[in-house]
Structure formats: C-alpha cells, structure tokens
PDB file of C-alpha atoms in Angstrom:
ATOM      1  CA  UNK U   1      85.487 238.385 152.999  1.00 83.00           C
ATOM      2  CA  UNK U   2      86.023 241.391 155.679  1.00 91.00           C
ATOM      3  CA  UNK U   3      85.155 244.800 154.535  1.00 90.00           C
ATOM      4  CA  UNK U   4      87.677 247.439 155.060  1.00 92.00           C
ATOM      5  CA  UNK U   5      86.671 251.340 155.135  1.00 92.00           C
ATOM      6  CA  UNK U   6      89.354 253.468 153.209  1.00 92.00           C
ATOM      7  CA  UNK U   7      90.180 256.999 152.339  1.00 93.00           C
ATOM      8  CA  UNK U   8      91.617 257.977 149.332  1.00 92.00           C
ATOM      9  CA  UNK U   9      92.041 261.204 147.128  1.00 96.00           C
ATOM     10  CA  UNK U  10      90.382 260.757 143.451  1.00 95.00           C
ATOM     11  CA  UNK U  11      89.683 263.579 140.346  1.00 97.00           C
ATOM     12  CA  UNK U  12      86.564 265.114 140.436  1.00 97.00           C
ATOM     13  CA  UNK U  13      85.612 263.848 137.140  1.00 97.00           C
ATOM     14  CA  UNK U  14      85.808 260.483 137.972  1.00 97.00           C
ATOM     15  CA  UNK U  15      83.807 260.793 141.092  1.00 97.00           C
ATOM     16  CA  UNK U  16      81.371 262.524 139.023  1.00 97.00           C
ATOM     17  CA  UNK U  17      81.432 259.512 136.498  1.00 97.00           C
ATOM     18  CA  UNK U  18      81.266 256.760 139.407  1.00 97.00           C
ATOM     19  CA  UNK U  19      78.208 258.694 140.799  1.00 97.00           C
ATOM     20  CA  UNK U  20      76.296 258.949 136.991  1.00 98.00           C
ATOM     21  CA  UNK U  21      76.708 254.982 136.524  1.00 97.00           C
ATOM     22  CA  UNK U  22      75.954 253.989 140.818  1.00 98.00           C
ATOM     23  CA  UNK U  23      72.953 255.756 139.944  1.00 98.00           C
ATOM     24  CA  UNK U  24      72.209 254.852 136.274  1.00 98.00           C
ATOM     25  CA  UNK U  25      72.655 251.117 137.686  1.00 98.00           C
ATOM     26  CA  UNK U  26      71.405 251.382 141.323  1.00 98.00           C
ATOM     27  CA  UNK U  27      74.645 250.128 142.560  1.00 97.00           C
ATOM     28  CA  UNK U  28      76.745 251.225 145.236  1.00 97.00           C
ATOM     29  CA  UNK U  29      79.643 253.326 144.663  1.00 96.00           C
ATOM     30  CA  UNK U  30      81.934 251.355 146.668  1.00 95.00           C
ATOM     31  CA  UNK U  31      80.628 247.873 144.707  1.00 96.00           C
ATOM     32  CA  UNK U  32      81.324 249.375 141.496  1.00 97.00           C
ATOM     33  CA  UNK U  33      84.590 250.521 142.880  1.00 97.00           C
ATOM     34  CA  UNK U  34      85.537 247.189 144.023  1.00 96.00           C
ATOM     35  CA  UNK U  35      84.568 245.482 140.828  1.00 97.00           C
ATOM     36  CA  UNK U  36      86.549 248.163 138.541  1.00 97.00           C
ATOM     37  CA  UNK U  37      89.828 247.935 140.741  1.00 97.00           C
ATOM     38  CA  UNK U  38      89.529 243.690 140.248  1.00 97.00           C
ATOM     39  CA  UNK U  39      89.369 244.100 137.092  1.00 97.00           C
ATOM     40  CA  UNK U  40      92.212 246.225 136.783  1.00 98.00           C
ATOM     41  CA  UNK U  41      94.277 244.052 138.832  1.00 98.00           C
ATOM     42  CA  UNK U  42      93.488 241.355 136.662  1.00 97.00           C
ATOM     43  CA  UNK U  43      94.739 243.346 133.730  1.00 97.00           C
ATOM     44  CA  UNK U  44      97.791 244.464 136.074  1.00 98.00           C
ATOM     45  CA  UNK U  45      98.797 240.493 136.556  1.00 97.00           C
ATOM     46  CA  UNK U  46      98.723 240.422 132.842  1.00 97.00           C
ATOM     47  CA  UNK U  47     101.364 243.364 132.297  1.00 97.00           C
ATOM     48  CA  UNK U  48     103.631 242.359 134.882  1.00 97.00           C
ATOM     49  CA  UNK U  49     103.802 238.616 133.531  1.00 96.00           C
ATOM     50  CA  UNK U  50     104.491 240.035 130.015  1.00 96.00           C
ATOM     51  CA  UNK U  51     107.396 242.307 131.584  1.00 96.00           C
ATOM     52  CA  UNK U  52     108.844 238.870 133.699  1.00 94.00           C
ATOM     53  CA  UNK U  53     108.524 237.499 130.277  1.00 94.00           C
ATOM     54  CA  UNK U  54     110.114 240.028 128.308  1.00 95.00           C
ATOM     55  CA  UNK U  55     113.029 240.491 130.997  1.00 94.00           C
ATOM     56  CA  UNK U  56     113.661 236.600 130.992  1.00 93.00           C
ATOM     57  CA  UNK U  57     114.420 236.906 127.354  1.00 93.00           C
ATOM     58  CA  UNK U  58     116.199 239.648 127.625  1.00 94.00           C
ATOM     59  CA  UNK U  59     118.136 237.599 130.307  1.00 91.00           C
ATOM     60  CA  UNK U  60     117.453 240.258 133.080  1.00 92.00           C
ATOM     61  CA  UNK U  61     116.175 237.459 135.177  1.00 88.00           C
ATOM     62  CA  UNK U  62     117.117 233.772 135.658  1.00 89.00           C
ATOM     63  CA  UNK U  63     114.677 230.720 136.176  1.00 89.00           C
ATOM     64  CA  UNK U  64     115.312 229.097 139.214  1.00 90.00           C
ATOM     65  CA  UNK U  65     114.301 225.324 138.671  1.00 91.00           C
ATOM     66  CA  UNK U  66     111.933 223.633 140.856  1.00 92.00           C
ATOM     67  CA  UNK U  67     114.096 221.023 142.396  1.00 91.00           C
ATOM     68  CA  UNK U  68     116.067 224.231 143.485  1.00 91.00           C
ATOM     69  CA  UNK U  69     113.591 225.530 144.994  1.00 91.00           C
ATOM     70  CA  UNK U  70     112.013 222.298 146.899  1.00 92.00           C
ATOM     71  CA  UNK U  71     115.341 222.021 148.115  1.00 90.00           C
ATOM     72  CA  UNK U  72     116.258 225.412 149.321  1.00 90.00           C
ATOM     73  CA  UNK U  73     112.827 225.641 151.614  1.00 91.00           C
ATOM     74  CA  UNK U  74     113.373 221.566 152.794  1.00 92.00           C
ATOM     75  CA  UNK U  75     110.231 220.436 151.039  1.00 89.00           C
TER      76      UNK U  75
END
C-alpha cells in the first residue's frame, strides 16, 4: 500500500496523548495514527449502515432490487 505524507491541524492534548502512548509503546506516531483512524472508520461504517437502516424504515429511502440494477448497468 503507498504511503501518503499529510498535514493536518489537531488539539494539543491529543498530540500530547499520541506522543505519551508512541513512546510508552515504541511505536510511531503516524502507525498509531493510522491504526486509530481504521478503527474509527470501521465504527463509522457501522453508524452510517444503522442510519440507511433506520431511514429505510422510516421510508426515506427505497431498495432498488437487484435485477434493477443488473439491468440498468447491462450486466
């Protein structure tokens, strides 16, 4: 997988935190990082399917069946 360098803006206390565990755990900041925001996106996946879910019943959104679908993009 390619590495990408990135700059972002982040509270003080949570750099702070991120540099106690790196150290505490002799990982790099950037590998903790990248393992905290995959978990979060994992989490993330989880919320939006319960809000799909929820709006579905609701009847904010429609299921589009398969066939439909196969059809549309000539598969």
């Amino acid at each position: 997988m390619k590495k990408v360098r990135s700059t972002f803006t982040i509270s003080d206390y949570i750099i702070d935190e991120l540099e106690e565990v790196a150290k505490e755990l002799n990982e790099k900041k950037s590998h903790i990082v990248e393992k905290a925001l995959s978990l979060y996106f994992d989490y993330l996946d989880t919320q939006l399917a319960d809000k799909r879910l929820n709006d579905l019943k609701k009847g904010k959104e429609k299921l589009i069946n398969a066939d439909e679908v196969f059809k549309e993009l000539g598969l």
